[in-house]
XYZ file of C-alpha atoms in Angstrom:
454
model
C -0.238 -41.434 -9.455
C 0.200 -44.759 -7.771
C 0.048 -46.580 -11.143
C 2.803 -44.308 -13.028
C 5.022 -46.417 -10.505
C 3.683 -49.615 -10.772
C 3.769 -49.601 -14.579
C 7.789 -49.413 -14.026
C 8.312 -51.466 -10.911
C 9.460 -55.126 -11.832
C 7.947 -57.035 -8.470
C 3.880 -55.904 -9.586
C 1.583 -58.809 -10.122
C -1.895 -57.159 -10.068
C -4.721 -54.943 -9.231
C -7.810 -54.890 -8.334
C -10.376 -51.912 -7.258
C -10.019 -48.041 -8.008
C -6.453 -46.374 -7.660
C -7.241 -43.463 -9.320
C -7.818 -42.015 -5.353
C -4.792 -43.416 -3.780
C -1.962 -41.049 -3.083
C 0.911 -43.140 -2.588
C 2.709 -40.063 -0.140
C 0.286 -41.041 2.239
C 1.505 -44.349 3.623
C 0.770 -46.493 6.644
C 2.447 -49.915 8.206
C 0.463 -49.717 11.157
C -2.948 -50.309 10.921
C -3.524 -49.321 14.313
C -3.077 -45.909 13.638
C -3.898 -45.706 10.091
C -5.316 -42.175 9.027
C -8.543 -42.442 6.138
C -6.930 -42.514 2.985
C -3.674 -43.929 3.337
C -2.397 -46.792 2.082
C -1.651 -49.690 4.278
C 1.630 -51.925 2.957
C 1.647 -55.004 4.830
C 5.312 -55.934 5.959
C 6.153 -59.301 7.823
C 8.109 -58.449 10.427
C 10.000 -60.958 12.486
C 7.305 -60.808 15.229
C 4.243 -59.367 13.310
C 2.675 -59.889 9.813
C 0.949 -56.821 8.954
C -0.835 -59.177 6.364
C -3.152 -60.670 9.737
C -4.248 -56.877 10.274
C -4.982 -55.923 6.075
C -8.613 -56.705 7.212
C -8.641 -53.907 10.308
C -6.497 -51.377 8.323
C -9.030 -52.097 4.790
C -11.542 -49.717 7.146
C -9.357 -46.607 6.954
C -6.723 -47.475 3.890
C -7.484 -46.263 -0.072
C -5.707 -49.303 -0.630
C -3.702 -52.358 0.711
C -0.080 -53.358 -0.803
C -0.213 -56.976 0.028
C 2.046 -59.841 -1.245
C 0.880 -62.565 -4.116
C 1.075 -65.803 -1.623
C -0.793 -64.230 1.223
C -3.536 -62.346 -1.522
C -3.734 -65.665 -3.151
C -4.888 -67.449 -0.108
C -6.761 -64.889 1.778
C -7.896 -62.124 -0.731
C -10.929 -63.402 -1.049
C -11.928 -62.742 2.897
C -11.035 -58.619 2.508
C -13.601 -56.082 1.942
C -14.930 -56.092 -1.914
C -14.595 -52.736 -2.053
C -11.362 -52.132 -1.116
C -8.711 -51.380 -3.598
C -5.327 -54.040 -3.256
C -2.289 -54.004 -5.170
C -0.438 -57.255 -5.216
C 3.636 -57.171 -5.413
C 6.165 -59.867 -4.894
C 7.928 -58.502 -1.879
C 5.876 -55.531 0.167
C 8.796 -54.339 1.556
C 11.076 -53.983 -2.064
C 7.850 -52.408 -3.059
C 7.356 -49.533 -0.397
C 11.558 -48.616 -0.545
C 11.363 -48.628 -3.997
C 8.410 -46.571 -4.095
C 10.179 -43.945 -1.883
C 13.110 -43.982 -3.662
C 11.378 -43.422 -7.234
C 9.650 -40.675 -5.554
C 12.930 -39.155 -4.590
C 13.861 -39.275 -7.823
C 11.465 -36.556 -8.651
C 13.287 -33.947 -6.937
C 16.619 -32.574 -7.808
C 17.581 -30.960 -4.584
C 20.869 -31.742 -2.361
C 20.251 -34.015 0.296
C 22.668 -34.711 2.719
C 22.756 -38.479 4.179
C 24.502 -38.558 7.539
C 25.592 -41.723 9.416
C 28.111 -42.968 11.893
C 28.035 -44.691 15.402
C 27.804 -42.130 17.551
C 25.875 -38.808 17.364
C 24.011 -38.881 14.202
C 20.823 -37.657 15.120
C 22.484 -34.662 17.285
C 24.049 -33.953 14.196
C 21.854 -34.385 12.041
C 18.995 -31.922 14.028
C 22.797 -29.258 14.182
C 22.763 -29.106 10.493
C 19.037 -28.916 9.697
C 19.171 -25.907 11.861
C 22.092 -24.357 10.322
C 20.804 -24.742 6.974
C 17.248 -23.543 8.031
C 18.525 -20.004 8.334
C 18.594 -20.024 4.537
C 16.698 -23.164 2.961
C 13.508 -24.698 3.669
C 14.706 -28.316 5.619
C 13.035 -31.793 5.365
C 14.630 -33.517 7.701
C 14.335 -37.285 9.212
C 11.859 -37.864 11.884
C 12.717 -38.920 15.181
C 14.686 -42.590 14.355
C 13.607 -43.055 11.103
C 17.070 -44.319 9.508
C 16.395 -47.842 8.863
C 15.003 -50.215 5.982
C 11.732 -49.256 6.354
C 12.203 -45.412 8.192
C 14.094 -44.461 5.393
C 11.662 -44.759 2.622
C 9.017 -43.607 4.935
C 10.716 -40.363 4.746
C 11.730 -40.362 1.291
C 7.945 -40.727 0.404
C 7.026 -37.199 2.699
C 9.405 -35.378 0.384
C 7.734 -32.668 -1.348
C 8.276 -29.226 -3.761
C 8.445 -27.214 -0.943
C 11.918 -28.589 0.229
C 14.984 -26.881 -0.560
C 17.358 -29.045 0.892
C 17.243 -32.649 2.800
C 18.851 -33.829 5.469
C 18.572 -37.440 6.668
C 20.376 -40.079 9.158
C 21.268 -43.370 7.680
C 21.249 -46.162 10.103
C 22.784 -49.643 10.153
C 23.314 -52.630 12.052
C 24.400 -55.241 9.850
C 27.124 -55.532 6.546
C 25.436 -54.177 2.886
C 22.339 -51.802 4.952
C 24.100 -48.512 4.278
C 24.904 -49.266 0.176
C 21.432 -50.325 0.141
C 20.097 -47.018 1.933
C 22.320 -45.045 0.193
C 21.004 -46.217 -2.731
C 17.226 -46.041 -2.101
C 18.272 -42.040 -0.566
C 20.516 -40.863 -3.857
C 22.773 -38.620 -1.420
C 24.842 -35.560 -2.952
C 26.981 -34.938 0.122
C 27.821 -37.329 2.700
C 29.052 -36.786 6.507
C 30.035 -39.612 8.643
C 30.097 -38.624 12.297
C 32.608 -41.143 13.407
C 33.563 -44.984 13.773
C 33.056 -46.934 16.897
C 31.918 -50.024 18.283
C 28.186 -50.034 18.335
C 26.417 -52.778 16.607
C 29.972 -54.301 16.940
C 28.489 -57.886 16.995
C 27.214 -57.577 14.054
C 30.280 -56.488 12.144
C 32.865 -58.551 14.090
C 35.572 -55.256 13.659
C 36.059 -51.831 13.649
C 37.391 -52.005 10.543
C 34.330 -53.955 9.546
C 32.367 -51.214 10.724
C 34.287 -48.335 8.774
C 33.783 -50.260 5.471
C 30.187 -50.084 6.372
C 29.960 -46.580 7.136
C 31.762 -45.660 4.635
C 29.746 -46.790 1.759
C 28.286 -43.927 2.376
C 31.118 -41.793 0.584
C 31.195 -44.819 -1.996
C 27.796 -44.211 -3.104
C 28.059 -40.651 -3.892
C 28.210 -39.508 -7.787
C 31.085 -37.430 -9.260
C 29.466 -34.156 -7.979
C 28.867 -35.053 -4.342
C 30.128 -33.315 -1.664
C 32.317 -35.281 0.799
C 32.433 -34.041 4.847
C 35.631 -35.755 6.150
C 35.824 -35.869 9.671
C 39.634 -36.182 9.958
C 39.543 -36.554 14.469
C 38.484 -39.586 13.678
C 41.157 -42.245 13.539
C 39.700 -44.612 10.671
C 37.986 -42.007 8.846
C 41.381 -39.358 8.150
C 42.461 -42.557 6.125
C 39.821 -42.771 3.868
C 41.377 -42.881 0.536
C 40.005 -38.759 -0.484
C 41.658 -39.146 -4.022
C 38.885 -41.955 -5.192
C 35.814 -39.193 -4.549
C 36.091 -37.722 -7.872
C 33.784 -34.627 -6.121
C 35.039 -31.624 -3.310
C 36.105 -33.246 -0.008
C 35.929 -30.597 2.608
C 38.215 -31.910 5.884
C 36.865 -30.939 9.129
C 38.619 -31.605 12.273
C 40.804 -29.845 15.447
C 44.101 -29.663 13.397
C 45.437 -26.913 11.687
C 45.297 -27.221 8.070
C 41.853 -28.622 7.797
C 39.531 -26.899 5.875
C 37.182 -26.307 8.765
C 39.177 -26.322 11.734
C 37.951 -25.621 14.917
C 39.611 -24.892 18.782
C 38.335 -25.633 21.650
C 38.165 -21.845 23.868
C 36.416 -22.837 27.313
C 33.674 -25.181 28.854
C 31.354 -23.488 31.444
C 30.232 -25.604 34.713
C 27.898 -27.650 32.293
C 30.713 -29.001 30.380
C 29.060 -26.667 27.752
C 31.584 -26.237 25.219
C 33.064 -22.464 23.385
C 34.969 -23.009 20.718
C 36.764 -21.406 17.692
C 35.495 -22.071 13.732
C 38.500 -21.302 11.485
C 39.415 -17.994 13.101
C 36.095 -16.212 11.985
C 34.012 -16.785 14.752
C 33.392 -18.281 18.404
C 30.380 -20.215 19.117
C 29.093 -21.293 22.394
C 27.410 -24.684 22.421
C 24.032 -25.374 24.396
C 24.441 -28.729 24.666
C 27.011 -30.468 26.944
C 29.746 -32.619 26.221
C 33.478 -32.212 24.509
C 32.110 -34.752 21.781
C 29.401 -31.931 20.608
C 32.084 -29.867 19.617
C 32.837 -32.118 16.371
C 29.123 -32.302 15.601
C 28.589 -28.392 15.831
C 31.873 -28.042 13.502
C 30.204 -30.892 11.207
C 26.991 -28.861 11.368
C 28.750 -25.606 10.642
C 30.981 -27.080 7.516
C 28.210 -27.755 5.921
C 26.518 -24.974 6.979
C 29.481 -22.720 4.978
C 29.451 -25.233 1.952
C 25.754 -24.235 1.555
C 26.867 -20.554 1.981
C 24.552 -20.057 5.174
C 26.384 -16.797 6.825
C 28.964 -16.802 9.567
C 26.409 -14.869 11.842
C 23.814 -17.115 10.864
C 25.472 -20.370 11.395
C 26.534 -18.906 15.084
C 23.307 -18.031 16.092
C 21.836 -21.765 14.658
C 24.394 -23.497 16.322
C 24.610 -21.215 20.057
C 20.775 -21.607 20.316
C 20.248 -25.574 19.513
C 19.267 -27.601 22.514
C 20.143 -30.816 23.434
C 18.052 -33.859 21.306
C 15.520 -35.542 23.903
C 17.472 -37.945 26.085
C 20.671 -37.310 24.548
C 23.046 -35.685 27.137
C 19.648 -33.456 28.548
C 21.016 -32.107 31.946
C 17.595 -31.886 34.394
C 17.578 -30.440 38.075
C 15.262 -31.986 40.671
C 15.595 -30.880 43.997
C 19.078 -29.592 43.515
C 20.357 -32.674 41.913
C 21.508 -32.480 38.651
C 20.904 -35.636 36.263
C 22.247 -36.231 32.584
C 19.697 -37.992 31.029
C 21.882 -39.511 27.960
C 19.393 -42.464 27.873
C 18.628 -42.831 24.621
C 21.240 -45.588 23.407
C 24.243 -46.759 24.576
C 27.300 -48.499 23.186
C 31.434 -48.486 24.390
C 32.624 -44.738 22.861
C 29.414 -43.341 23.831
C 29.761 -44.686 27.332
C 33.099 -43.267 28.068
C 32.077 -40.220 26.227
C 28.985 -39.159 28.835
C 31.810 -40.381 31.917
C 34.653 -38.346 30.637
C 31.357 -35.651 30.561
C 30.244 -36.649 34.177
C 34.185 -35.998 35.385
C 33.907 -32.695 34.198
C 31.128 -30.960 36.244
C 32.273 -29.712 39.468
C 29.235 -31.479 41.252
C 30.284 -33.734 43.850
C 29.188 -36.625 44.317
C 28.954 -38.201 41.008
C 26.999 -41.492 40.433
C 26.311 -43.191 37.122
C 23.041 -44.926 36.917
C 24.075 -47.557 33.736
C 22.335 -50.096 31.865
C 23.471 -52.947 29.426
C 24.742 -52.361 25.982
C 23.194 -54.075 23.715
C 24.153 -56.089 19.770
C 27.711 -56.183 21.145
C 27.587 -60.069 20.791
C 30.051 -62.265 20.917
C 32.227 -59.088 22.371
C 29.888 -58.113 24.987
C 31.197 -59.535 28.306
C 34.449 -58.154 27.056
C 33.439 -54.968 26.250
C 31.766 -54.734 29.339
C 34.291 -55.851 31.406
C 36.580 -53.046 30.103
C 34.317 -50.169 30.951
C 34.504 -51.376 34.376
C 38.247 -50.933 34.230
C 37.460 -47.675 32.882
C 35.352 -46.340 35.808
C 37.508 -48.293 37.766
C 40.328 -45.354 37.117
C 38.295 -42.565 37.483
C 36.501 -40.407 40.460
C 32.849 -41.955 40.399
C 31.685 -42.207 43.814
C 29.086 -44.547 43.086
C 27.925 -47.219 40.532
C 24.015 -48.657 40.118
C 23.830 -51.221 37.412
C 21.118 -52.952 35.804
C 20.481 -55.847 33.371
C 22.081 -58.903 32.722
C 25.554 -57.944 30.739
C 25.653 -54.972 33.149
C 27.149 -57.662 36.077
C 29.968 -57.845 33.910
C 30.898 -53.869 34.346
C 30.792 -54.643 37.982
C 33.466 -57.604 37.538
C 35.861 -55.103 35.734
C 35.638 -52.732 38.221
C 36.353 -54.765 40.755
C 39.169 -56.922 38.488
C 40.839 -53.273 38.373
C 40.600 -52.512 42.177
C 38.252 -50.411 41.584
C 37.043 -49.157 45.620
C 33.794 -47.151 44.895
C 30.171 -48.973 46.045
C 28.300 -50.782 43.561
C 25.277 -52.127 43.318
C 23.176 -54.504 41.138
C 19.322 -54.051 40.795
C 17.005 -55.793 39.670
C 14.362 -53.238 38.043
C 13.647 -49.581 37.330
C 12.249 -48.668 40.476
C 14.565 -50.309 42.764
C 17.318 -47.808 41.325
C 15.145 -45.251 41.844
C 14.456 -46.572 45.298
C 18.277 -46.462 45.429
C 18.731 -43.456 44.646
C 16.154 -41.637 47.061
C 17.948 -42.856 49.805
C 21.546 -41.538 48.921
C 21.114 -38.598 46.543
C 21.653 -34.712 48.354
C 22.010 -31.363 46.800
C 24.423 -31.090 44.710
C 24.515 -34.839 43.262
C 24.814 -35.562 40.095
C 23.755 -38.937 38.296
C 24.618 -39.945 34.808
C 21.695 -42.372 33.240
C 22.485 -44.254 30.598
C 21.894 -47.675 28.691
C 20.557 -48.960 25.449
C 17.450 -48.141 24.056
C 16.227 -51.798 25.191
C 17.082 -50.966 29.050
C 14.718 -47.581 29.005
C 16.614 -46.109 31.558
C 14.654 -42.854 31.503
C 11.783 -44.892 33.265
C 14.286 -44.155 36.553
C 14.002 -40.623 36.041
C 10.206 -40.802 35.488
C 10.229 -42.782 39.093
C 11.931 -40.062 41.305
């Protein structure tokens, strides 16, 4: 019951109304689509205050979670009827809420974060381990401040194992989530550049990531990914629990091999000697998160066969390296975010297919700051180098790709547009059989909306 946790939680004023109905699993922030029954926390946001809307959600909610000031001024004008618990801080009180409620199940769950990949890898491992354990998994994005808790709260007995994505984008949010999630293993999927103006470094940005690993008790599990360049120095003998290395070199303790790609870039490739698997999804960089998927897959003793067919059957996470045919023309639809490794990741893809002519359809990056016209400006220089027959670009920092490539003599057309459907306009003029276009921006540039437009 809702009041078992408010007797213990430190930021409770008061009550008022009947709680004994209120099941605290059920929980809303939206009271637009507020189900009868839950209960409605209001959070201030930095646009909204879901304090103006208590009124509108007090129709629907078993209670409203509101904070002292804003009850203290405005209670009065709320339904009579309507049960409202007062707290200091709304949003302390809904992630500590979810993480007390964690705290009611002993199972393993596995916290995964990094900056590129985690939700491909994430989805890998839930279906490796689903061939032996019942999987609660994150939803969709759900990785942040408020996500995370979200989830924590939908946990329930029927779970044998957890998987869930830990997200960041500025110093001290992964020791907090960490701490809110109580992780017994840990897998980071690697450490790049996004959210880069946040941090100011790389190095910045491992430290981050890797409180992860930090947070984990003497019995956790630690996945080491050791392909990555900051993460194989991560200091292995402070986790007083197993560290399993994974990684393309012999001697790790998953090591895998790269076998063949076929003319999706599709990669087949070698898990310590016992068997071959034979990815779905495209992309070199999926091999590392299959052989993530399937290390943990074998620490949870999931089967060889098993952990082939989980891995050989997964399909590619919605507009996240999705190859689509239309007319003959194939299009990698990789629009979901966007950030420097990523970037050269789905080019280095692009170069691989056979398909002639190739044309990348690319967006800005976004929370680069200060390092943005930079960063820009060198993945110009990078498709500057390489055989892209044409470049469309679109938003603001995206002029600054075009000044690399042609600062690198790059010789291929570009062009700048101004919206979603004058790319697509674009690219009805020029694209044949046998064409294939690479979208891809941040999640602020919604490149799919091209794709939608052809």
């Amino acid at each position: 019951m809702i009041t078992e946790f408010l007797h213990r939680y430190d930021g409770y004023r008061t009550a008022r109304g009947d709680l004994a109905a209120v099941d605290y699993r059920r929980c809303s922030i939206d009271s637009r689509t507020i189900a009868p029954g839950e209960m409605f926390v209001a959070l201030r946001g930095e646009v909204h205050d879901g304090h103006r809307y208590a009124a509108v959600a007090a129709q629907n909610a078993s209670a409203l979670v509101l904070e002292a000031a804003w009850d203290q001024a405005h209670g009065a004008e709320l339904p009579a009827d309507c049960a409202v618990i007062v707290v200091d801080d709304t949003l302390d009180f809904l992630q500590q809420l979810g993480a007390w409620h964690r705290r009611k199940f002993e199972l393993p769950l596995i916290g995964i974060t990094g900056s590129n990949g985690k939700t491909t890898t994430r989805e890998m491992m839930a279906a490796v381990l689903e061939k032996k354990y019942r999987v609660f998994q994150s939803e969709g994005n759900k990785n942040n401040h408020i996500g995370l808790p979200l989830m924590l709260l939908k946990l329930d007995r029927h779970a044998e194992v957890a998987v869930l994505e830990l997200g960041t984008n500025h110093p001290g949010e992964i020791a907090h989530l960490s701490a809110l999630a109580g992780p017994t293993a840990a897998v980071i999927t690697n450490i790049g550049k996004a959210h880069i103006g946040f941090f100011g470094t790389r190095e910045a940005i491992y430290e981050e990531k890797t409180a992860l690993f930090r947070a984990l008790g003497a019995e956790g599990v630690l996945f080491l990914n050791l392909e990555d360049g900051f993460l194989k120095r991560y200091p292995r003998e402070t986790h007083q629990g197993p560290v399993i290395t994974v990684g393309l070199t012999p001697g790790c303790d998953v090591c895998g091999s790269a076998v063949a790609a076929d003319g999706l870039g599709r990669m087949q490739f070698r898990i310590n000697d016992t068997m071959i698997v034979q990815l779905q999804v495209p992309g070199r960089h999926n091999l590392m998160n299959g052989l993530l998927a399937a290390a943990v897959g074998m620490y949870f003793q999931v089967d060889d066969e098993a952990i082939r067919d989980a891995l050989e059957n997964f399909q590619p996470v919605k507009q996240r390296m999705q190859v689509e045919e239309k007319d003959g023309v194939r299009f990698i639809n990789d629009a979901y975010n966007a950030n420097p490794d990523s970037m050269r990741a789905a080019i280095d893809y692009l170069l691989g297919l056979e398909a002639r002519p190739r044309i990348v359809v690319l967006g800005d990056m976004l929370e680069l700051g200060e390092f943005s016209e930079n960063e820009h400006r060198e993945l110009g220089g990078y498709i500057a180098e390489r055989a892209i027959d044409m470049v469309l670009l679109y938003g603001p920092q995206a002029r600054f790709i075009e000044s690399g490539i042609r600062e690198s003599g790059g010789a291929m057309p570009v062009f700048y547009c101004q919206t979603h459907a004058e790319i697509a306009a674009h690219l009805r003029r020029i694209i044949a059989r046998d064409t294939v276009v690479l979208l891809k921006g941040s999640r602020g540039m919604t490149m799919e909306k091209v794709l939608a437009l052809l």
